Coordinates of N, CA, C and O in Angstrom, one line a residue:
M140 N 50.2 202.9 33.6 CA 49.6 202.7 32.5 C 50.4 201.9 31.7 O 51.2 202.2 31.2
R141 N 49.6 200.5 31.0 CA 50.2 199.9 29.9 C 49.6 200.1 28.8 O 48.5 200.0 28.5
Y142 N 50.5 200.5 27.6 CA 50.3 200.8 26.2 C 50.6 199.4 25.5 O 51.3 198.5 25.8
F143 N 50.0 199.5 24.4 CA 50.3 198.7 23.3 C 51.6 197.9 23.4 O 51.9 196.8 22.9
E144 N 52.8 199.1 23.1 CA 54.2 198.8 23.0 C 54.5 198.0 24.3 O 55.8 197.5 24.5
D145 N 53.9 198.0 25.4 CA 54.3 197.7 26.6 C 53.8 196.0 27.0 O 54.3 195.3 27.8
L146 N 53.2 195.4 25.9 CA 52.7 194.0 26.1 C 53.3 193.5 25.0 O 53.4 193.5 23.8
A147 N 53.5 192.0 25.3 CA 54.4 191.3 24.9 C 53.7 189.8 24.3 O 52.7 189.2 25.7
V148 N 53.6 189.3 23.6 CA 52.8 188.1 22.9 C 53.5 187.1 23.8 O 54.6 186.9 24.2
G149 N 52.6 186.0 24.5 CA 52.7 185.2 25.2 C 52.6 185.4 26.8 O 52.7 184.4 27.4
E150 N 52.3 186.8 27.0 CA 52.3 187.0 28.2 C 51.2 186.5 29.1 O 50.2 186.2 28.1
T151 N 51.1 186.3 30.5 CA 50.0 185.5 31.1 C 49.6 186.5 32.5 O 50.5 187.1 32.9
A152 N 48.6 186.2 32.6 CA 48.2 186.9 33.7 C 47.1 185.8 34.8 O 46.1 185.4 34.0
S153 N 46.9 185.6 36.1 CA 46.0 184.9 36.7 C 45.3 185.8 37.3 O 46.0 186.5 38.3
F154 N 44.1 185.9 37.7 CA 43.5 187.1 38.6 C 42.1 186.6 38.9 O 41.5 185.6 38.2
G155 N 41.4 187.4 39.9 CA 40.2 186.9 40.0 C 39.8 186.1 41.1 O 40.4 185.2 41.5
R156 N 38.5 186.3 41.9 CA 37.9 185.5 42.6 C 36.3 185.7 43.0 O 36.2 186.9 43.0
Y157 N 35.4 184.6 42.1 CA 34.3 184.9 42.2 C 33.7 183.9 42.5 O 33.6 182.9 42.4
E158 N 32.8 184.2 43.8 CA 32.1 183.0 44.3 C 30.5 183.1 43.9 O 29.8 184.1 43.9
V159 N 29.9 182.4 43.3 CA 28.7 181.8 42.6 C 27.7 181.6 43.5 O 27.9 180.7 44.4
T160 N 26.5 182.3 43.6 CA 25.7 182.4 44.5 C 24.4 181.5 44.0 O 24.3 182.1 42.4
R161 N 23.7 181.2 44.6 CA 22.4 180.6 44.0 C 21.6 181.7 43.6 O 20.8 181.8 42.3
E162 N 21.2 182.5 44.4 CA 20.3 183.8 44.4 C 20.7 184.3 43.0 O 20.0 184.7 42.1
E163 N 22.1 184.7 42.8 CA 22.6 185.3 41.8 C 22.1 184.4 40.2 O 21.9 185.2 39.2
V164 N 22.3 183.3 40.4 CA 21.9 182.6 39.3 C 20.7 182.3 38.7 O 20.2 182.5 37.5
L165 N 19.9 182.1 39.9 CA 18.3 182.5 39.8 C 18.0 183.7 39.0 O 17.2 184.2 38.2
D166 N 18.4 184.8 39.7 CA 18.1 186.1 39.2 C 18.6 186.1 37.7 O 17.7 186.7 36.8
F167 N 19.8 185.8 37.6 CA 20.1 186.1 35.9 C 19.4 185.6 35.2 O 18.9 185.9 34.0
A168 N 19.0 184.1 35.6 CA 18.1 183.0 34.6 C 16.9 183.6 34.3 O 16.4 183.9 33.1
R169 N 16.0 184.1 35.8 CA 14.6 184.9 35.6 C 14.6 186.1 34.4 O 13.9 186.3 33.7
R170 N 15.7 186.7 34.5 CA 15.6 188.2 33.9 C 16.2 187.7 32.4 O 15.5 188.2 31.2
Y171 N 17.4 186.9 32.0 CA 18.0 186.8 30.7 C 18.0 185.5 30.2 O 18.6 185.5 28.8
D172 N 17.9 184.4 31.1 CA 17.8 183.1 30.1 C 17.2 182.2 30.7 O 17.5 180.9 31.3
P173 N 15.6 182.1 30.9 CA 14.7 181.3 31.7 C 14.6 179.8 31.2 O 13.4 179.5 30.7
Q174 N 15.7 179.1 30.9 CA 15.6 177.8 30.6 C 15.4 176.9 32.1 O 16.1 177.3 33.1
P175 N 14.7 176.0 32.1 CA 14.5 175.1 33.5 C 15.7 175.1 34.1 O 15.5 175.0 35.4
F176 N 16.8 174.5 33.4 CA 18.1 173.9 34.1 C 18.6 175.2 34.8 O 19.5 174.8 35.8
H177 N 18.4 176.4 34.3 CA 19.1 177.8 35.4 C 17.6 178.1 36.0 O 18.3 178.9 37.0
L178 N 16.9 177.4 36.3 CA 15.6 178.3 37.1 C 15.3 177.2 38.2 O 14.8 178.0 39.3
S179 N 15.5 175.9 38.3 CA 15.4 175.0 39.2 C 15.9 173.9 39.5 O 16.7 173.6 38.5
D180 N 16.1 173.3 40.6 CA 16.8 171.9 40.6 C 16.2 171.2 40.1 O 16.6 170.1 39.4
E181 N 14.6 171.1 40.1 CA 13.9 169.9 39.4 C 14.1 169.9 38.3 O 14.4 169.1 37.5
G182 N 14.3 171.3 37.2 CA 14.3 171.4 36.0 C 15.9 171.0 35.6 O 15.7 170.2 34.7
A183 N 16.7 171.1 36.2 CA 18.2 170.8 36.0 C 18.5 169.4 36.2 O 19.1 168.7 35.4
A184 N 17.6 168.4 37.0 CA 18.0 167.2 37.4 C 17.3 166.5 36.2 O 17.8 165.2 36.1
A185 N 16.6 167.0 35.5 CA 16.0 166.3 34.3 C 16.9 166.4 33.1 O 16.4 165.8 31.9
T186 N 18.3 167.3 33.2 CA 19.0 167.2 32.1 C 20.3 166.5 32.4 O 20.4 166.2 33.6
H187 N 21.3 167.0 31.8 CA 22.6 166.2 32.1 C 23.4 167.1 32.7 O 24.6 166.7 33.7
F188 N 22.9 168.3 33.0 CA 23.7 169.3 34.3 C 23.3 168.4 35.5 O 24.1 168.8 36.4
G189 N 22.2 167.8 36.0 CA 21.9 167.0 37.1 C 21.5 168.0 38.2 O 20.8 167.7 39.1
R190 N 22.0 169.3 38.5 CA 21.6 170.2 39.4 C 21.5 171.8 38.6 O 22.2 172.0 37.7
L191 N 21.2 172.6 39.6 CA 21.1 174.0 38.9 C 22.5 174.6 38.2 O 23.5 174.3 39.0
A192 N 22.5 175.1 37.2 CA 23.4 175.4 36.7 C 23.4 177.1 36.3 O 22.3 177.2 35.9
A193 N 24.3 177.8 36.1 CA 24.4 179.5 35.7 C 24.3 179.1 34.1 O 24.9 178.3 33.4
S194 N 23.6 180.1 33.7 CA 23.8 180.1 32.0 C 25.3 180.5 31.6 O 25.9 181.5 32.1
G195 N 25.2 180.0 30.5 CA 26.5 180.3 30.1 C 26.7 181.9 29.9 O 28.0 182.6 30.0
W196 N 25.8 182.7 29.6 CA 25.8 184.4 29.4 C 26.1 184.9 30.5 O 26.7 185.7 30.7
H197 N 25.7 184.1 31.6 CA 26.1 184.6 32.9 C 27.6 184.6 33.5 O 28.3 185.3 34.1
S198 N 27.9 183.0 33.2 CA 29.4 183.0 33.1 C 30.2 183.9 32.6 O 31.4 184.5 32.6
C199 N 29.8 184.4 31.2 CA 30.8 185.5 30.5 C 30.7 186.7 31.1 O 31.6 187.3 31.3
A200 N 29.6 186.9 32.0 CA 29.3 188.3 33.0 C 30.0 188.3 34.0 O 30.9 189.3 34.3
M201 N 30.3 187.0 34.4 CA 31.2 187.0 35.8 C 32.6 186.9 35.4 O 33.5 187.7 36.2
A202 N 33.1 186.4 34.4 CA 34.3 186.9 33.7 C 34.8 188.1 33.3 O 35.6 188.5 33.9
M203 N 33.6 188.9 33.0 CA 33.7 190.0 32.6 C 34.0 191.1 33.8 O 34.9 192.0 33.7
A204 N 33.2 190.6 34.9 CA 33.4 191.5 36.2 C 35.0 191.1 37.0 O 35.6 192.2 37.3
M205 N 35.6 189.9 36.8 CA 36.6 189.8 37.1 C 38.0 190.4 36.1 O 38.7 191.0 36.8
L206 N 37.3 190.4 35.0 CA 38.2 191.2 33.9 C 38.6 192.8 34.2 O 39.5 193.4 34.5
V207 N 37.5 193.4 34.3 CA 37.1 194.6 35.0 C 38.0 195.0 36.4 O 38.6 196.0 36.2
E208 N 37.9 194.3 37.0 CA 38.6 194.4 38.5 C 40.1 194.2 37.9 O 40.7 195.0 38.6
Q209 N 40.4 193.6 37.6 CA 42.2 193.5 37.0 C 42.5 194.4 36.2 O 43.4 194.9 36.6
M210 N 41.6 195.1 35.5 CA 42.1 196.3 34.4 C 42.0 197.5 35.5 O 42.8 198.3 35.2
K211 N 41.6 197.4 36.6 CA 41.3 198.6 37.4 C 42.8 198.4 38.4 O 43.7 199.4 38.6
A212 N 43.0 197.1 38.9 CA 44.3 196.9 39.4 C 45.7 197.2 38.9 O 46.7 197.3 39.3
T213 N 45.7 196.6 37.2 CA 46.9 196.9 36.6 C 46.1 197.4 35.1 O 45.9 196.9 34.2
P214 N 46.1 199.1 35.3 CA 45.5 200.0 34.2 C 46.2 199.5 33.0 O 47.6 199.8 32.6
T215 N 45.3 199.7 31.9 CA 45.9 199.5 30.1 C 44.7 200.7 29.7 O 44.1 201.0 30.2
A216 N 45.7 200.9 28.6 CA 45.0 202.1 27.9 C 44.2 201.5 27.0 O 44.0 201.4 25.8
S217 N 43.1 200.7 27.2 CA 41.9 200.2 26.9 C 41.2 200.9 26.0 O 40.9 202.0 26.5
L218 N 40.9 200.7 25.1 CA 40.0 201.6 23.6 C 38.5 200.8 23.7 O 38.1 201.0 22.7
G219 N 38.7 199.8 24.3 CA 37.2 198.8 24.2 C 37.6 197.6 23.5 O 38.7 196.9 23.3
A220 N 36.5 196.4 23.2 CA 36.6 195.2 22.4 C 35.9 195.6 20.9 O 35.2 196.2 20.8
G221 N 36.2 194.5 20.4 CA 36.2 194.5 18.9 C 35.3 192.7 18.7 O 35.0 192.7 17.2
G222 N 34.8 192.4 20.1 CA 34.2 191.0 19.6 C 35.0 190.1 20.4 O 36.1 190.2 21.3
V223 N 34.4 188.8 20.6 CA 35.0 187.5 20.8 C 34.8 186.3 20.0 O 34.0 186.1 19.1
D224 N 35.9 185.9 19.8 CA 35.9 184.7 19.1 C 36.1 183.4 20.0 O 36.4 183.3 20.7
E225 N 35.7 182.2 19.2 CA 35.9 180.9 19.8 C 35.3 180.6 21.6 O 36.0 180.1 22.1
L226 N 34.0 181.4 21.5 CA 33.3 181.1 22.7 C 33.1 179.7 23.4 O 32.6 179.0 22.4
R227 N 33.6 179.1 24.3 CA 33.2 177.8 24.7 C 33.1 177.6 26.0 O 33.4 178.3 26.7
W228 N 31.6 177.4 26.4 CA 31.1 176.6 27.6 C 31.9 175.3 28.0 O 30.9 174.1 27.5
L229 N 32.7 174.9 28.8 CA 33.4 173.6 28.9 C 32.9 172.7 29.9 O 32.7 171.4 29.6
K230 N 32.2 173.5 30.9 CA 31.7 172.6 32.3 C 30.7 173.6 32.8 O 30.9 174.8 32.6
P231 N 29.7 172.9 33.3 CA 28.7 173.9 33.8 C 29.2 174.7 35.0 O 30.2 174.2 35.9
V232 N 28.9 175.8 35.4 CA 28.9 176.5 36.7 C 27.7 176.5 37.7 O 26.8 176.7 36.8
H233 N 28.1 176.0 38.9 CA 26.8 175.9 39.6 C 27.1 176.8 41.1 O 28.3 177.0 41.3
P234 N 26.1 177.0 41.6 CA 26.0 177.8 42.6 C 26.9 177.1 43.8 O 27.2 175.7 43.8
G235 N 28.1 178.1 44.4 CA 28.8 177.2 45.5 C 30.4 177.2 44.6 O 31.4 177.2 45.7
D236 N 30.4 177.5 43.4 CA 31.6 177.3 43.0 C 32.3 178.7 42.8 O 31.5 179.5 43.2
T237 N 33.6 178.7 43.1 CA 34.6 179.9 43.1 C 35.4 180.0 42.0 O 36.2 179.1 41.6
L238 N 35.5 180.7 41.2 CA 35.9 181.1 40.0 C 37.1 181.8 39.4 O 37.4 182.8 40.6
R239 N 38.0 181.6 38.8 CA 39.3 182.5 38.7 C 39.5 182.5 37.0 O 38.8 181.7 36.3
C240 N 40.2 183.8 37.1 CA 40.6 183.7 35.3 C 42.1 183.7 34.9 O 42.8 184.0 35.9
Q241 N 42.4 183.5 33.8 CA 43.9 183.3 33.6 C 43.6 184.0 32.0 O 42.8 183.4 31.0
T242 N 44.6 184.7 31.6 CA 44.5 185.6 30.0 C 45.9 185.0 29.7 O 47.3 184.6 30.3
E243 N 46.0 185.0 28.5 CA 47.3 184.9 27.5 C 46.9 185.5 26.4 O 45.8 185.6 25.8
L244 N 48.1 186.5 25.9 CA 48.1 187.6 24.6 C 48.5 186.6 23.8 O 49.8 186.2 23.7
I245 N 48.0 186.4 23.0 CA 48.1 185.5 21.5 C 48.4 185.9 20.3 O 49.3 185.5 19.6
D246 N 48.2 187.5 20.3 CA 48.5 188.2 19.1 C 48.6 189.5 19.4 O 47.6 190.0 20.0
K247 N 49.2 190.4 18.9 CA 49.2 192.1 18.7 C 49.5 192.8 17.4 O 50.5 191.9 16.7
R248 N 48.6 193.6 17.0 CA 49.6 194.2 15.7 C 49.0 195.6 15.9 O 48.0 196.2 16.4
A249 N 49.6 196.5 15.1 CA 49.5 198.1 15.2 C 48.2 198.4 14.1 O 48.4 197.6 13.1
S250 N 47.4 199.3 14.4 CA 46.5 199.8 13.5 C 47.5 200.1 12.0 O 48.0 200.9 11.9
A251 N 46.8 199.6 10.7 CA 47.7 200.4 9.4 C 47.1 202.0 9.1 O 47.5 202.4 8.7
S252 N 45.8 202.0 9.6 CA 44.9 203.4 9.4 C 45.0 204.5 10.6 O 44.9 205.7 10.3
K253 N 45.0 203.9 11.7 CA 45.0 204.8 13.0 C 46.2 204.5 13.6 O 46.6 203.8 14.6
P254 N 47.1 205.3 13.7 CA 48.6 205.4 14.4 C 48.8 205.4 15.8 O 49.6 204.6 16.4
D255 N 47.3 205.7 16.2 CA 47.6 206.0 17.8 C 46.5 204.6 18.4 O 46.5 204.3 20.0
V256 N 46.5 203.3 17.6 CA 45.6 202.3 18.2 C 46.3 201.0 17.6 O 46.9 200.7 16.6
G257 N 46.4 200.2 18.7 CA 46.8 198.3 18.3 C 45.5 197.7 18.5 O 44.6 198.2 19.0
F258 N 46.1 196.5 17.9 CA 44.8 195.5 18.4 C 45.6 194.3 18.9 O 46.6 194.1 18.8
M259 N 44.7 193.3 19.9 CA 45.3 192.5 20.7 C 44.4 191.5 20.5 O 43.1 192.0 20.6
R260 N 44.6 189.9 20.7 CA 43.8 189.0 20.6 C 44.4 188.2 22.2 O 45.5 188.1 22.1
Q261 N 43.4 188.3 22.8 CA 43.8 187.6 24.2 C 43.0 186.5 24.5 O 41.7 186.3 24.5
R262 N 43.4 185.3 24.9 CA 42.8 183.9 25.4 C 42.7 184.3 26.6 O 43.3 184.4 27.6
L263 N 41.1 184.2 26.9 CA 40.6 183.9 28.3 C 40.4 182.9 28.8 O 39.3 182.4 28.1
T264 N 40.9 181.9 29.9 CA 40.3 181.1 30.4 C 39.6 181.3 32.1 O 40.3 181.6 32.8
M265 N 38.2 180.5 32.2 CA 38.0 180.9 33.5 C 37.8 179.5 33.8 O 37.4 178.3 33.4
F266 N 38.3 179.2 35.2 CA 38.4 178.1 36.1 C 37.7 177.8 37.4 O 37.2 179.0 37.9
N267 N 37.3 176.6 37.8 CA 36.4 176.6 38.8 C 37.4 176.3 40.0 O 38.6 176.1 39.8
Q268 N 36.9 175.9 41.2 CA 38.0 175.9 42.6 C 38.0 174.6 42.0 O 39.5 174.2 43.1
R269 N 38.2 173.5 41.4 CA 38.9 172.4 41.2 C 40.1 172.7 39.9 O 40.7 171.7 39.5
D270 N 40.2 173.9 39.4 CA 41.1 174.1 38.4 C 40.9 173.4 37.0 O 41.4 173.1 36.3
E271 N 39.4 173.3 37.2 CA 39.0 172.3 35.8 C 38.6 174.0 34.8 O 37.7 174.7 35.5
P272 N 39.3 173.8 33.6 CA 38.2 175.2 32.6 C 36.9 174.8 32.6 O 36.2 173.6 32.4
V273 N 36.1 175.8 32.8 CA 34.5 175.9 32.5 C 34.1 176.8 31.5 O 33.2 176.3 31.0
M274 N 35.5 177.8 31.0 CA 34.8 178.5 30.0 C 36.1 179.0 29.6 O 36.9 179.3 29.9
S275 N 36.1 179.3 27.9 CA 37.2 180.0 27.4 C 37.1 181.0 26.2 O 35.7 180.4 25.5
F276 N 37.3 181.8 25.9 CA 37.0 182.8 24.3 C 38.6 183.6 24.3 O 39.3 183.6 25.0
I277 N 38.3 184.1 23.2 CA 39.6 185.0 22.8 C 38.8 186.2 22.7 O 37.8 186.3 22.0
A278 N 39.4 187.2 23.1 CA 38.9 188.6 23.3 C 39.5 189.7 22.5 O 40.8 189.4 22.4
N279 N 38.9 190.0 21.2 CA 39.5 191.1 20.2 C 39.5 192.5 21.1 O 38.6 193.0 20.8
A280 N 40.8 193.1 21.1 CA 40.7 194.2 21.9 C 41.4 195.4 21.4 O 42.3 195.2 20.5
L281 N 40.8 197.0 21.3 CA 41.7 197.8 20.9 C 42.4 198.4 22.0 O 41.9 198.7 23.4
I282 N 43.8 199.0 21.7 CA 44.7 199.2 23.0 C 45.6 200.6 22.3 O 45.6 200.8 21.2
R283 N 45.5 201.5 23.1 CA 46.1 202.8 22.7 C 47.5 202.9 22.5 O 47.9 202.0 23.5
R284 N 48.2 203.5 21.8 CA 49.6 203.1 21.2 C 50.0 204.5 22.1 O 49.3 205.5 22.0
R285 N 51.2 204.4 22.3 CA 52.2 205.4 22.8 C 52.2 206.8 21.7 O 52.6 206.5 20.7
A286 N 52.0 207.9 22.1 CA 52.3 209.0 21.0 C 54.1 209.0 20.8 O 54.9 208.5 21.5
S287 N 54.3 209.2 19.3 CA 55.6 209.1 18.9 C 56.5 210.0 20.1 O 56.2 211.3 20.2
G288 N 57.5 209.5 20.3 CA 58.4 210.2 21.1 C 58.4 210.0 22.5 O 58.9 210.2 23.4
E289 N 57.3 209.4 22.8 CA 57.2 209.2 24.4 C 57.5 208.0 24.7 O 57.7 206.8 24.4
G290 N 58.3 207.7 26.2 CA 59.1 206.6 26.4 C 58.2 205.5 26.7 O 57.1 205.5 26.9
T291 N 58.7 204.4 27.0 CA 58.3 203.2 27.2 C 58.3 202.9 29.0 O 58.9 203.6 29.6
A292 N 57.5 202.3 29.4 CA 57.1 201.9 30.4 C 58.4 201.4 31.7 O 58.9 200.7 30.7
P293 N 58.7 201.6 32.7 CA 59.7 200.7 33.3 C 59.6 199.4 33.4 O 58.7 198.8 33.3
A294 N 60.9 198.9 33.3 CA 60.9 197.3 33.2 C 60.0 197.0 34.7 O 60.5 197.6 35.7
A295 N 59.1 195.8 34.6 CA 58.7 195.3 35.9 C 59.7 194.5 36.6 O 60.5 193.9 36.3

């Protein structure tokens, strides 16, 4: 388990593999973002997308799915999130794309009022199979601090 004290500003991680399917793009769009360019090839052809494109909100959900799998593989003492800053959809995501993520810890600080809580800001960038960034955001997360007197994790 990684705690606040185990994390270093500047550390990066690359992870995930998510294959985007046409069925998933259409299902998400029908349910949550029913705009023509997310619902049909014809609707997308009439726009700058040119072909069926996933909703940006679907892209966020796909990034979250990869992030949760990474948290399972490398457990951290997460206490949830406090929001997202600077969300950018940089390129369309299309059926047939294969996505991956990279994170960088850009800031961390201990809570002034809760001794067992730390805050961290982490930039997540999602890439397609051509290594083109398709989305980025800064996640504001809460993470548990070690109890006083508890040792640190062994060096990796």
